[in-house]
Coordinates of C-alpha atoms in Angstrom, one line a residue:
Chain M
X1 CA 33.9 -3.2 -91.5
X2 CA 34.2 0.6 -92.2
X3 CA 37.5 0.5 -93.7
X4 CA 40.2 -1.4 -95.1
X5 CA 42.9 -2.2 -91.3
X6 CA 46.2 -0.6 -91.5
X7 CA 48.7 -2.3 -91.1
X8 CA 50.6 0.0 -88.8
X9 CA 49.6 3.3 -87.2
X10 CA 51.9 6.2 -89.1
X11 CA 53.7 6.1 -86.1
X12 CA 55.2 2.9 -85.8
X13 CA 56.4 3.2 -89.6
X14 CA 57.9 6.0 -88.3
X15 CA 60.3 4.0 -86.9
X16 CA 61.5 2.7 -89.7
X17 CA 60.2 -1.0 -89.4
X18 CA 61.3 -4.0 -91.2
X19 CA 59.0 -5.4 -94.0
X20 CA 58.4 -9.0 -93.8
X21 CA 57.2 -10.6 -96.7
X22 CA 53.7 -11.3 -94.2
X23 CA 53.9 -7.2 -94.6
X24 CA 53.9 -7.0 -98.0
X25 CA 51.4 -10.5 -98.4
X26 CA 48.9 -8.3 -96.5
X27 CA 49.4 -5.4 -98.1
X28 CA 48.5 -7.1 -101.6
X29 CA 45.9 -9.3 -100.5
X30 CA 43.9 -6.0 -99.2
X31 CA 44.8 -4.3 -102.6
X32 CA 43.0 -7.0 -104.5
X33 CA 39.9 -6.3 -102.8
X34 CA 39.8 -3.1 -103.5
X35 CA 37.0 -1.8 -106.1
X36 CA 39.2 -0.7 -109.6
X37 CA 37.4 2.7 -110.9
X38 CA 39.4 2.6 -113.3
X39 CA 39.2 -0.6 -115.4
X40 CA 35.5 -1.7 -113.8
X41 CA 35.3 -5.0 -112.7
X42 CA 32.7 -7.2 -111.0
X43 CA 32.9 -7.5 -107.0
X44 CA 30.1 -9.8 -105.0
X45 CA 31.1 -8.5 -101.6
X46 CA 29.5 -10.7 -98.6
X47 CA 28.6 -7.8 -96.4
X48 CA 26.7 -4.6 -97.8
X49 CA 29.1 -1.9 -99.0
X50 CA 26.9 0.9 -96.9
X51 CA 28.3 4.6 -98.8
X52 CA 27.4 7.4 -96.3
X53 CA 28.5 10.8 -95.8
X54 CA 28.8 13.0 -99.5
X55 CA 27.3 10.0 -101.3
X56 CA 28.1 9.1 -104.9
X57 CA 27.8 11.1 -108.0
X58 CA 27.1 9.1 -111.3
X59 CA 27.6 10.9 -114.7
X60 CA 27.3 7.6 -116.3
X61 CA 24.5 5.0 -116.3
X62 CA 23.7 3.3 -113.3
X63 CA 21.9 0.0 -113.9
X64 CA 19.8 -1.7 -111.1
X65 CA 20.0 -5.3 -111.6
X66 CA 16.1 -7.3 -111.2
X67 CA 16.0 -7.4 -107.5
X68 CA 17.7 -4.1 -106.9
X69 CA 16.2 -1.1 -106.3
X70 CA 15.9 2.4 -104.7
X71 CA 14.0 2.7 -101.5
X72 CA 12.9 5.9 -100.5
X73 CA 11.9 8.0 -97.8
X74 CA 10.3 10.7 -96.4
X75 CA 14.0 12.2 -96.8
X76 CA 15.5 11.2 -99.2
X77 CA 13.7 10.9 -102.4
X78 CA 14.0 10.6 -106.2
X79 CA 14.3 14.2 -107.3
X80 CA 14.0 15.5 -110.6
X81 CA 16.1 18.8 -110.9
X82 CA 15.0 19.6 -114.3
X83 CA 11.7 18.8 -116.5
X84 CA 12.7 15.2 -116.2
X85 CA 10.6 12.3 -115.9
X86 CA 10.7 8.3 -115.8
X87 CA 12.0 7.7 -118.9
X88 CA 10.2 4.3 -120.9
X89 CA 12.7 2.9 -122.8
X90 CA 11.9 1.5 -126.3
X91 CA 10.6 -2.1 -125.3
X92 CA 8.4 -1.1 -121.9
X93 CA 4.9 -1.9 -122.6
X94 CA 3.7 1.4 -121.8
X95 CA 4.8 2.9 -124.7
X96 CA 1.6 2.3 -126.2
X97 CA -1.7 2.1 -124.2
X98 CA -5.5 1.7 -125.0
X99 CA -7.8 4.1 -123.4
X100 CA -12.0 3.3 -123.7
X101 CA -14.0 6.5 -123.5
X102 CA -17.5 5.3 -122.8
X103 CA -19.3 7.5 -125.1
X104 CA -21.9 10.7 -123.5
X105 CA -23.4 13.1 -125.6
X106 CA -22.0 16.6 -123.7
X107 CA -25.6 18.4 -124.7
X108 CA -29.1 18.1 -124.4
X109 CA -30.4 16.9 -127.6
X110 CA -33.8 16.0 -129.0
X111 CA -32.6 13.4 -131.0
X112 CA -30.2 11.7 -128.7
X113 CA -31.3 10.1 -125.5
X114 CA -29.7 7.4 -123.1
X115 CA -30.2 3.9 -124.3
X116 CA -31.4 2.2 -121.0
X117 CA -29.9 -1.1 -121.6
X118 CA -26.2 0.4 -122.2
X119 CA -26.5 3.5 -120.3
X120 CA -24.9 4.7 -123.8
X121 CA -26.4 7.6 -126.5
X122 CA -29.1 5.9 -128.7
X123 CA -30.3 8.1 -131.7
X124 CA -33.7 8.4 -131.1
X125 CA -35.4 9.9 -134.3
X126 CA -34.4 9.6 -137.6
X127 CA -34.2 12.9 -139.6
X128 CA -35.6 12.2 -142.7
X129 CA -36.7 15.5 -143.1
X130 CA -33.1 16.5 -143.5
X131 CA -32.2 16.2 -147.4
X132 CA -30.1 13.6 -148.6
X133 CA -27.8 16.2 -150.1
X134 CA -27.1 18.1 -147.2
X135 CA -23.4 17.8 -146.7
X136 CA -21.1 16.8 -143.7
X137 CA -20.5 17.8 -140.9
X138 CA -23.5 17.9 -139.2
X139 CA -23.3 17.3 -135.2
X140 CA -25.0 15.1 -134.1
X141 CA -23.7 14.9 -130.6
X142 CA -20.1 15.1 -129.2
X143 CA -18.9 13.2 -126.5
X144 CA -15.3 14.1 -124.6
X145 CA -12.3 12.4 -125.3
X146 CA -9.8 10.6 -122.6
X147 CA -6.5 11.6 -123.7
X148 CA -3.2 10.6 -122.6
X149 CA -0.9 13.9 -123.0
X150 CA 2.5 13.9 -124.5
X151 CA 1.3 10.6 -126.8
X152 CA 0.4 10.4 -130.5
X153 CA -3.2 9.1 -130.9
X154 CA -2.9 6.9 -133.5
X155 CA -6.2 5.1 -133.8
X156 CA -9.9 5.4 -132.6
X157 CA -12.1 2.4 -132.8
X158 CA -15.9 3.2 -132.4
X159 CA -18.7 0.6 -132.0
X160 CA -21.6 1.1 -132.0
X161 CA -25.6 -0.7 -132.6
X162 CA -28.0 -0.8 -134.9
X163 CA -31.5 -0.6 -133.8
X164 CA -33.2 -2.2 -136.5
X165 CA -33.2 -3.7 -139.9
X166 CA -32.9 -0.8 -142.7
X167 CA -30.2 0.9 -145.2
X168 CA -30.6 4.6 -145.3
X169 CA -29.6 6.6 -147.1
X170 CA -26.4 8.2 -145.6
X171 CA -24.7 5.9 -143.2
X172 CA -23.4 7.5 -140.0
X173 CA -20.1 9.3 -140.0
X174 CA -17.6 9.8 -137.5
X175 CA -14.8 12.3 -136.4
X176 CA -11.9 12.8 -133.8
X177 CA -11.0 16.4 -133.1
X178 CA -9.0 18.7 -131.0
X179 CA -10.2 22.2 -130.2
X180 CA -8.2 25.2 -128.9
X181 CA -8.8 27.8 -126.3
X182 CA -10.5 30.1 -128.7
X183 CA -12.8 27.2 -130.0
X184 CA -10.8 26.7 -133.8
X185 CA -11.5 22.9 -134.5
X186 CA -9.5 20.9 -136.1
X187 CA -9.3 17.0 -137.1
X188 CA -7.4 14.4 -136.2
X189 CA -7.6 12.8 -139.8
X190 CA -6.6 14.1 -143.2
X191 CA -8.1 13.5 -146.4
X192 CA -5.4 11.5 -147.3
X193 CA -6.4 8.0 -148.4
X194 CA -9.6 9.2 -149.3
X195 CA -11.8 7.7 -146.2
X196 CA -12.5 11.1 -145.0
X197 CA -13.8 14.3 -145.9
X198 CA -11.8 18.0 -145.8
X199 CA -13.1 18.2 -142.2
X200 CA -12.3 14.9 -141.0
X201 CA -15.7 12.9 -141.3
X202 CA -15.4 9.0 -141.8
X203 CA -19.0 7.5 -142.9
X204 CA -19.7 3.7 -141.8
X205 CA -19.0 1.6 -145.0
X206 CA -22.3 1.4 -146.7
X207 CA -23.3 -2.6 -147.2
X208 CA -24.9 -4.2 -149.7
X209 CA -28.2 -5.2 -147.5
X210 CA -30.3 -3.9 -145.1
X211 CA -29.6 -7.2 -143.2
X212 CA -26.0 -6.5 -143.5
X213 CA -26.3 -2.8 -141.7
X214 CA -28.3 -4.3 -138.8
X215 CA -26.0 -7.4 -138.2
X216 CA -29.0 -8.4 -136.0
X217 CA -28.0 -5.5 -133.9
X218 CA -24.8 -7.0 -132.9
X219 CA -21.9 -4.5 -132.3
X220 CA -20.1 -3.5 -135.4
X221 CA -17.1 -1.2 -135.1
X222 CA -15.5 1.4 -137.6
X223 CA -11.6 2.3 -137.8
X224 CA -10.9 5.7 -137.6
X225 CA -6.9 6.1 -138.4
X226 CA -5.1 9.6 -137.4
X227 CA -3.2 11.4 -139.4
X228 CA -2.5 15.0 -138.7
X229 CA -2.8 17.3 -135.2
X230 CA -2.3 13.6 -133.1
X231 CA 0.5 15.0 -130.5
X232 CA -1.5 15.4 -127.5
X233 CA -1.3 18.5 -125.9
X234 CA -3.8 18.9 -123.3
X235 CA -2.6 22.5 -122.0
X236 CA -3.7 23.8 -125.7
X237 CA -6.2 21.5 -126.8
X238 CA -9.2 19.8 -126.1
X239 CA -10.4 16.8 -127.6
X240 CA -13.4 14.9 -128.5
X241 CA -15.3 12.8 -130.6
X242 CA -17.9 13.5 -133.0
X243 CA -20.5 11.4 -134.6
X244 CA -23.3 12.3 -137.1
X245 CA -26.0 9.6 -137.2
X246 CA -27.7 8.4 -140.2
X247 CA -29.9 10.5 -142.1
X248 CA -31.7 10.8 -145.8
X249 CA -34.3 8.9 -146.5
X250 CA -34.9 4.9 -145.2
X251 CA -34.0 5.7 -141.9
X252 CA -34.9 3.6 -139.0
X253 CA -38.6 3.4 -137.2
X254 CA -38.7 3.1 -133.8
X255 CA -35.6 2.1 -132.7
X256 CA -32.2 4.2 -132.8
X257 CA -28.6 3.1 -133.5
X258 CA -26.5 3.0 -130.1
X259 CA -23.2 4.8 -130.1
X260 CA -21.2 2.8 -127.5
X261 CA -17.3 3.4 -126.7
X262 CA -14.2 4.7 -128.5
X263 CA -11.3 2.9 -127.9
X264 CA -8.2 5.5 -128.1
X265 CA -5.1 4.0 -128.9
X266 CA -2.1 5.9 -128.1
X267 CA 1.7 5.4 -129.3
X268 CA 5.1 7.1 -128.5
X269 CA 4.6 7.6 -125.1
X270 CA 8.3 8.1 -124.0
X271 CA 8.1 9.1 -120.2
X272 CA 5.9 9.3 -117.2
X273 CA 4.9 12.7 -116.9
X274 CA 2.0 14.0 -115.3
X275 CA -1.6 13.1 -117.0
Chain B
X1 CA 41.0 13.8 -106.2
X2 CA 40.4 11.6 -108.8
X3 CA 42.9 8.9 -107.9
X4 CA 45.4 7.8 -105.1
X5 CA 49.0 9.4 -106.3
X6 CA 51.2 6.8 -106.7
X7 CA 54.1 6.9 -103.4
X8 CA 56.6 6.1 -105.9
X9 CA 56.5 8.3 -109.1
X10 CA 56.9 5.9 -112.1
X11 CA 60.4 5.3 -113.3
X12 CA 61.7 5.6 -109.6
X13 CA 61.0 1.6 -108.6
X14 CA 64.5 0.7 -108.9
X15 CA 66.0 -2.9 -107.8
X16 CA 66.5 -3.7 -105.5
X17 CA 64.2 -0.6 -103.8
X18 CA 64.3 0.0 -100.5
X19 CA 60.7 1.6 -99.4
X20 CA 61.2 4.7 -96.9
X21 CA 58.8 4.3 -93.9
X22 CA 56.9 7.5 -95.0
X23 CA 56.3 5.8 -98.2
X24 CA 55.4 2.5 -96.6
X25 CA 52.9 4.3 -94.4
X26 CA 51.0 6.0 -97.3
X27 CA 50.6 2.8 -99.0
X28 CA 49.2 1.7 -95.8
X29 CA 47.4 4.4 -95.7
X30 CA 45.9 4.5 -99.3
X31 CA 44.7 1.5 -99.5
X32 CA 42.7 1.4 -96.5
X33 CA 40.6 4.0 -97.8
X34 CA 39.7 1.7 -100.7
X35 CA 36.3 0.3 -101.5
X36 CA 36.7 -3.6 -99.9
X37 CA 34.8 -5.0 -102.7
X38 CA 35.0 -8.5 -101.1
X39 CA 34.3 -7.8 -97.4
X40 CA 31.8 -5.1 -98.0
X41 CA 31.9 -2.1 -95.3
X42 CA 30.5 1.1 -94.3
X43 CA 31.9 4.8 -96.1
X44 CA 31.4 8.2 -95.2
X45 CA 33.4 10.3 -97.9
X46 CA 33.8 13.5 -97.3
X47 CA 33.2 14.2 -101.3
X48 CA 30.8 12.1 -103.8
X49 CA 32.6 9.7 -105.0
X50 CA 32.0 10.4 -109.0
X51 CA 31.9 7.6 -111.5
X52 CA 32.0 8.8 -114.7
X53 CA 32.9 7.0 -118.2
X54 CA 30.0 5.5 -120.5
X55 CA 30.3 1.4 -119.0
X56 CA 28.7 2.2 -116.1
X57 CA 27.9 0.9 -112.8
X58 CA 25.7 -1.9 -112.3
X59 CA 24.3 -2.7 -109.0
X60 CA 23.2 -6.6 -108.1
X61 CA 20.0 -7.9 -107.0
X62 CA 20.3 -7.3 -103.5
X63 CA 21.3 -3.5 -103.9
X64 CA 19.2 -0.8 -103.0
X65 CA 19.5 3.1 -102.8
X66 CA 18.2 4.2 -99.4
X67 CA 19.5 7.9 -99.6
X68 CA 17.6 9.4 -102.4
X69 CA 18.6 9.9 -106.4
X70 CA 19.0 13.0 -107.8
X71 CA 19.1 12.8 -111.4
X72 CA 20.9 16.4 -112.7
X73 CA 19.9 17.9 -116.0
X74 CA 21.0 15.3 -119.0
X75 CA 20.8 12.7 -116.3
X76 CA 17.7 10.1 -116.8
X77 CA 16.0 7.7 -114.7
X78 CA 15.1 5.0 -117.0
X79 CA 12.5 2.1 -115.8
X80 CA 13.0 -1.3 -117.0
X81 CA 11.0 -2.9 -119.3
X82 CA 7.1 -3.6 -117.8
X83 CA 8.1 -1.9 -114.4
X84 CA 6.9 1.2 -112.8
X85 CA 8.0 3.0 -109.7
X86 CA 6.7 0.4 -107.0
X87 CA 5.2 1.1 -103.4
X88 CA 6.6 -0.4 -100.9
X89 CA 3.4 -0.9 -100.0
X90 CA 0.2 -1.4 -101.2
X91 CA -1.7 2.1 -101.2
X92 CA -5.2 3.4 -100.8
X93 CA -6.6 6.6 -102.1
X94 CA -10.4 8.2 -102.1
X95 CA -11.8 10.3 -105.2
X96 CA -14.9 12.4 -105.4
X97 CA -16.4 12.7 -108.6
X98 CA -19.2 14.9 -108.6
X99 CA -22.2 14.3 -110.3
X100 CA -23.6 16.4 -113.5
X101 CA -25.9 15.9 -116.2
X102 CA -24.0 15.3 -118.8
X103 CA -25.8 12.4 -120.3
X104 CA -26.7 10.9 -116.7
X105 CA -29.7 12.2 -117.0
X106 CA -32.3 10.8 -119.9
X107 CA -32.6 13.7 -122.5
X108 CA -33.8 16.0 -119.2
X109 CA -36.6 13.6 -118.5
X110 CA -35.3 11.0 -115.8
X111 CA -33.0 13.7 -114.1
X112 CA -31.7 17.3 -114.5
X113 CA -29.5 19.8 -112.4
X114 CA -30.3 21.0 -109.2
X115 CA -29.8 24.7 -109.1
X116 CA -29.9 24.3 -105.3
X117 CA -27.2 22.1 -105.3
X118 CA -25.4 21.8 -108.5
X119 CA -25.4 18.4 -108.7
X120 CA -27.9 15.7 -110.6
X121 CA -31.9 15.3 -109.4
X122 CA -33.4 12.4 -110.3
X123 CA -37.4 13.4 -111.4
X124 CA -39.2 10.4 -112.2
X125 CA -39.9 7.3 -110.0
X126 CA -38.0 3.5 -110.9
X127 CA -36.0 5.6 -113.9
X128 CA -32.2 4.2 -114.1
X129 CA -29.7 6.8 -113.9
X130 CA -26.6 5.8 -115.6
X131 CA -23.6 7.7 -114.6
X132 CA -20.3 7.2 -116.5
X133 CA -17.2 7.3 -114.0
X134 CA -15.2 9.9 -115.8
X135 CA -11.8 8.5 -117.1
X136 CA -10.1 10.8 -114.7
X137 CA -11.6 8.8 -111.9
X138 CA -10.6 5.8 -112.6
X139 CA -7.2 4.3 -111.1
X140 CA -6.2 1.8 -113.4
X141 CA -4.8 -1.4 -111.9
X142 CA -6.1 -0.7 -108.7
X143 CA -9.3 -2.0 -107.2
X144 CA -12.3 -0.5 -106.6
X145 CA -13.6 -2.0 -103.5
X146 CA -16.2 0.8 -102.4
X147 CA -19.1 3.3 -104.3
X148 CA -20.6 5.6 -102.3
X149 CA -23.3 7.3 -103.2
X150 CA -23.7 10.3 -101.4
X151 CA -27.6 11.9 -101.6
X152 CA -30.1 13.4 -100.2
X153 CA -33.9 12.8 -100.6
X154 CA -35.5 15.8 -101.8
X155 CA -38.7 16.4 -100.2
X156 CA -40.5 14.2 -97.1
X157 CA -42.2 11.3 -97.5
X158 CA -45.5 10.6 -95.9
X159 CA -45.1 6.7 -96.0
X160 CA -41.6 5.1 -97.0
X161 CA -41.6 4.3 -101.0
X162 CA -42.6 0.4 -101.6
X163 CA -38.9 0.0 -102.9
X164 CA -36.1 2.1 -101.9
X165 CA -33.6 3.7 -104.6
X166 CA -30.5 0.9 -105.4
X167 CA -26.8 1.0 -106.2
X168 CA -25.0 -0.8 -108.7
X169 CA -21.9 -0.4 -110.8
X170 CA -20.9 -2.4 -114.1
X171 CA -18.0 -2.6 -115.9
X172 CA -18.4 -2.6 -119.3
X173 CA -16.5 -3.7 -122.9
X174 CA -16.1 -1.5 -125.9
X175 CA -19.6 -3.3 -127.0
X176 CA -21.8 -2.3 -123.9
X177 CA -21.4 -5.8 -122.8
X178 CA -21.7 -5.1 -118.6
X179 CA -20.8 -7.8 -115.5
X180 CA -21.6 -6.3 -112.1
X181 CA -18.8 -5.2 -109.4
X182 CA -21.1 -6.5 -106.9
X183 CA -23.6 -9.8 -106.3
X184 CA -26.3 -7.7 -105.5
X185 CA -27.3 -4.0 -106.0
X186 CA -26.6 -2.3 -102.6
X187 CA -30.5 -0.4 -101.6
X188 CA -31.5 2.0 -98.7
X189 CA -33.2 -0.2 -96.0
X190 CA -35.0 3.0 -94.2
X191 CA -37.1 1.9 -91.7
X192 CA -39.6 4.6 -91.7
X193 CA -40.4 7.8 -93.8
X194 CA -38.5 10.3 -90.9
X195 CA -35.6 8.2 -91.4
X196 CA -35.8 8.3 -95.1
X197 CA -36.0 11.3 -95.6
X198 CA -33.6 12.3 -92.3
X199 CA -34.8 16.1 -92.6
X200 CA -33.3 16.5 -96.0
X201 CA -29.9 15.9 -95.0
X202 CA -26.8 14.1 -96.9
X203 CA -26.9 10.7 -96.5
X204 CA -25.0 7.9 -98.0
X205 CA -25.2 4.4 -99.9
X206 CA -22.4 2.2 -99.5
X207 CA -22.1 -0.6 -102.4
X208 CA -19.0 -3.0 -101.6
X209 CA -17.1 -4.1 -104.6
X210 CA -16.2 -7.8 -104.7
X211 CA -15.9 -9.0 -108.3
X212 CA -14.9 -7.7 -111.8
X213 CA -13.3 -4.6 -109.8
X214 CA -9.8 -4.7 -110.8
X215 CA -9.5 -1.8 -113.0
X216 CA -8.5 -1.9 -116.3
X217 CA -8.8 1.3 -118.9
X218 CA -7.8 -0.1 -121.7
X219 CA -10.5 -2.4 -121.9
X220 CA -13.4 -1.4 -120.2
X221 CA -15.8 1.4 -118.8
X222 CA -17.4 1.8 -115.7
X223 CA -20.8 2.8 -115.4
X224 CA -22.7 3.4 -111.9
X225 CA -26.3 2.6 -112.2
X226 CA -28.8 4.6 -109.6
X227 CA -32.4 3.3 -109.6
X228 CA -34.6 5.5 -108.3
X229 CA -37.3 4.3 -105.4
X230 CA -40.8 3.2 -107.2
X231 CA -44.7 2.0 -105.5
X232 CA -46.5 4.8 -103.8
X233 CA -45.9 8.1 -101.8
X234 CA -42.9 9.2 -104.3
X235 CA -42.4 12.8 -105.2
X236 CA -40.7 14.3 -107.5
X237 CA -38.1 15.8 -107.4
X238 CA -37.1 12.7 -106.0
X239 CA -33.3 12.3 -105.0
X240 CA -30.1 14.8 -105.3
X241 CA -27.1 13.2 -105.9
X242 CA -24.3 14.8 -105.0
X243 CA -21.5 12.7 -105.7
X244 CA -19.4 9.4 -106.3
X245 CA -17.1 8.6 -103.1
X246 CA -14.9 6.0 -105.0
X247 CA -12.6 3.8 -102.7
X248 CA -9.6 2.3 -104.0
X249 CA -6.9 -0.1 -102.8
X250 CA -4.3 -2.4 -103.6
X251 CA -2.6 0.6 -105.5
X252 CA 1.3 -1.3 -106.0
X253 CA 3.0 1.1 -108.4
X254 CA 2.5 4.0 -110.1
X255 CA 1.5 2.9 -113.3
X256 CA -0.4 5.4 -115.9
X257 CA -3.7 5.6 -114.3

């Protein structure tokens, strides 16, 4: 029903009527049922209670129970009158998410092909002209990152192959960046801690063994842990990857190392805006 | 107004009261414009009906908010843990990636860039191109039922080539481990070389997705594998691909792609 029935029209209390107790019963029961906005309360109505016309304003939560929801349509919609977005509260699993970048060298390179097994960049001569001193950084390819905006990028976990049994000299060394519009680069990781350089480079962790390094080519990963500049903020910045195979002498023969994913894992992602 | 005045000011219900009719009637009157909490009903206010406070209103299972929600500045619309906004049905959506050389080709050797056409040509007969669906492609949680491949051979063929180019897509773990989306590679199945080569116009290769094709970001890549055709009466450059015509369905929410 759309409303509560009167009792009596205001013109037959006009009249003056006498009140039965029934009256007064009815009056009351119909009071009970009424929804208190003052004190709250919980009501399980057996018909819908269907709110037309001016609607209803909240300026206090409103909390769907599991089951409930908002339906729209192509009229009425969920409107966001400011910058607002769906906001993730603390415990909603997409606070954090995991993004693999499959790994492509962005340029041309003589030294870095397509490994045609992985589809992935395989080194594909070692430098050993280049001298063992020769300091980082030194590109050898970059590759694009997949970056979720708005997030702190917390970690990066590359894995990678390698071709054949051999130590060399100067393992291969790894960096996340971010660059802005006029091309300034800057890392992801500080020196802090000591596992990387004033420009952000990470080397692979020498082992003992050439046996060790090749791991009989199975995939070995290195942890790359962010530090600094990790606030994503795609309409400034753009990111990538950088790694710098292994160089000095006892490189590899024939066979490259194979650079194949970085797996981006992003925190304090409060909302659901745009990506 | 904020709240029904009372029809008898406090500190007026004296006993034994007799109740004017006037008053009687706005009782009457009051109280059938009340929310029936119980009994449920339909309302048409005239004004929104404003709840304010900081207990809030908690709708049950069975509610549901068919006129809209706006939520004002300092209001929030807050989703509950592991839900998104939810379709009420599943959706479909198409994406075009196009097709560059970065890294798809082998160091220059297996393709390059058309200048024609600005997109990737293959050079060398039975080479693999492997082409990396960009991140930005990729719908996460949705299924990727259909590749196409859309290409154009790039010169005529005197005789058809012994075996035709092939389609195939992998998905693939952080260690290059790869299972197919499909049983089978999907491959042109020209019947002659004027067919083939169809006067240099855009044709397309259709590979239907049917396994490992539920996709998932956070765990895997995708790569797209184009074989180029091999055997005799191939010529270089071979193919132009254009672009990836990626079909996806089963779309259920708008979670972060």
């Amino acid at each position: 029903m759309a409303h509560n029935a009167r009792l009596r029209s205001d013109y037959q209390w006009s009249y003056g009527p006498v009140v039965s107790g029934n009256d007064v019963k009815t009056l009351d029961t119909t009071l009970t049922k009424a929804v208190n906005g003052d004190e709250g309360g919980t009501w399980n109505p057996v018909a819908s209670m269907v709110i037309g016309g001016a609607g209803m304003l909240f300026a206090c939560p409103v909390i769907l129970s599991a089951g409930g929801g908002v339906v729209t349509t192509t009229v009425f919609r969920i409107v966001f009158s400011d910058t607002g977005y769906f906001f993730l509260p603390g415990g909603h699993t997409s606070r954090s998410r995991t993004l693999v970048t499959h790994l492509q060298s962005l340029a041309t390179s003589a030294t870095v092909g397509v490994d045609g097994t992985y589809g992935a960049p395989i080194t594909r001569q070692h430098p050993s002209m280049w001298p063992a001193i020769l300091t980082l950084p030194y590109t050898t390819f970059l590759s694009a990152l997949r970056v979720h905006d708005g997030a702190t990028l917390q970690t990066v976990t590359f894995t990678l192959r390698i071709g054949e049994s051999h130590l060399p000299d100067i393992m291969p060394a790894f960096r996340v960046i971010r660059v802005d519009k006029s091309g300034t680069v800057q890392p992801l990781k500080s020196t802090a801690g000591s596992a990387a350089d004033a420009n952000g480079w990470q080397s692979f962790p020498k082992p003992a063994t050439a046996a060790a390094y090749y791991l009989a080519g199975a995939a070995q990963t290195l942890l790359y842990i962010c530090d600094q500049n990790q606030v994503v903020d795609v309409a400034n910045y753009s990111y990538f990857v950088e790694i710098a195979d292994e160089r000095g002498g006892n490189g590899f023969g024939t066979t490259g190392n194979t650079y194949h994913s970085a797996a981006t894992l992003f925190g304090g992602i409060g909302d659901m805006r745009p990506q | 107004m904020a709240h029904f005045d009372y029809i008898v000011p406090m500190g007026q219900w004296f006993t034994p009261l007799v109740p004017v009719p006037k008053r009687l009637a706005a009782l009457d009157d009051g109280i059938t414009r009340t929310l029936n909490g119980d009994d449920g009903g339909t309302w048409a206010p005239t004004k929104p009906i404003a709840f304010g406070g900081t207990q809030g209103l908690q709708l049950g299972a069975s509610s549901t908010i068919t006129g809209g929600v706006v939520a004002k500045s300092g209001g929030q619309l807050s989703l509950g843990n592991n839900d998104f906004p939810t379709f009420a049905g599943a959706q479909t959506r198409t994406l075009e990636v196009p097709l560059v050389p970065n890294n798809t080709s082998n160091n220059g050797q297996d393709a390059d860039l058309s200048s024609l056409y600005g997109c990737l040509r293959t050079l060398v007969n039975g080479a693999s191109i492997w082409i990396a669906i960009p991140g930005r492609y990729l719908h996460n949680g949705a299924t990727l039922s259909t590749i196409t491949m859309n290409y154009r051979v790039g010169r005529p063929h005197s005789a058809l080539p012994i075996v035709q180019p092939a389609l195939q897509c992998y998905r693939v773990t952080t260690a290059g481990v790869q299972a197919a989306l499909a049983a089978g590679a999907a491959q042109v199945a020209d019947a002659s070389a004027q067919a083939y080569y169809a006067a240099g116009n855009k044709k397309s290769l259709v590979l239907t997705c049917t396994t490992n094709n539920v996709i998932d970001t956070s765990q895997y890549t995708y790569l797209v594998k184009w074989i180029e055709e091999t055997g005799a009466s191939v010529l270089s450059p071979l193919t132009l691909l254009h672009s990836l015509t990626l079909g996806y369905t089963a779309i259920a929410d708008m979670r972060f792609e």
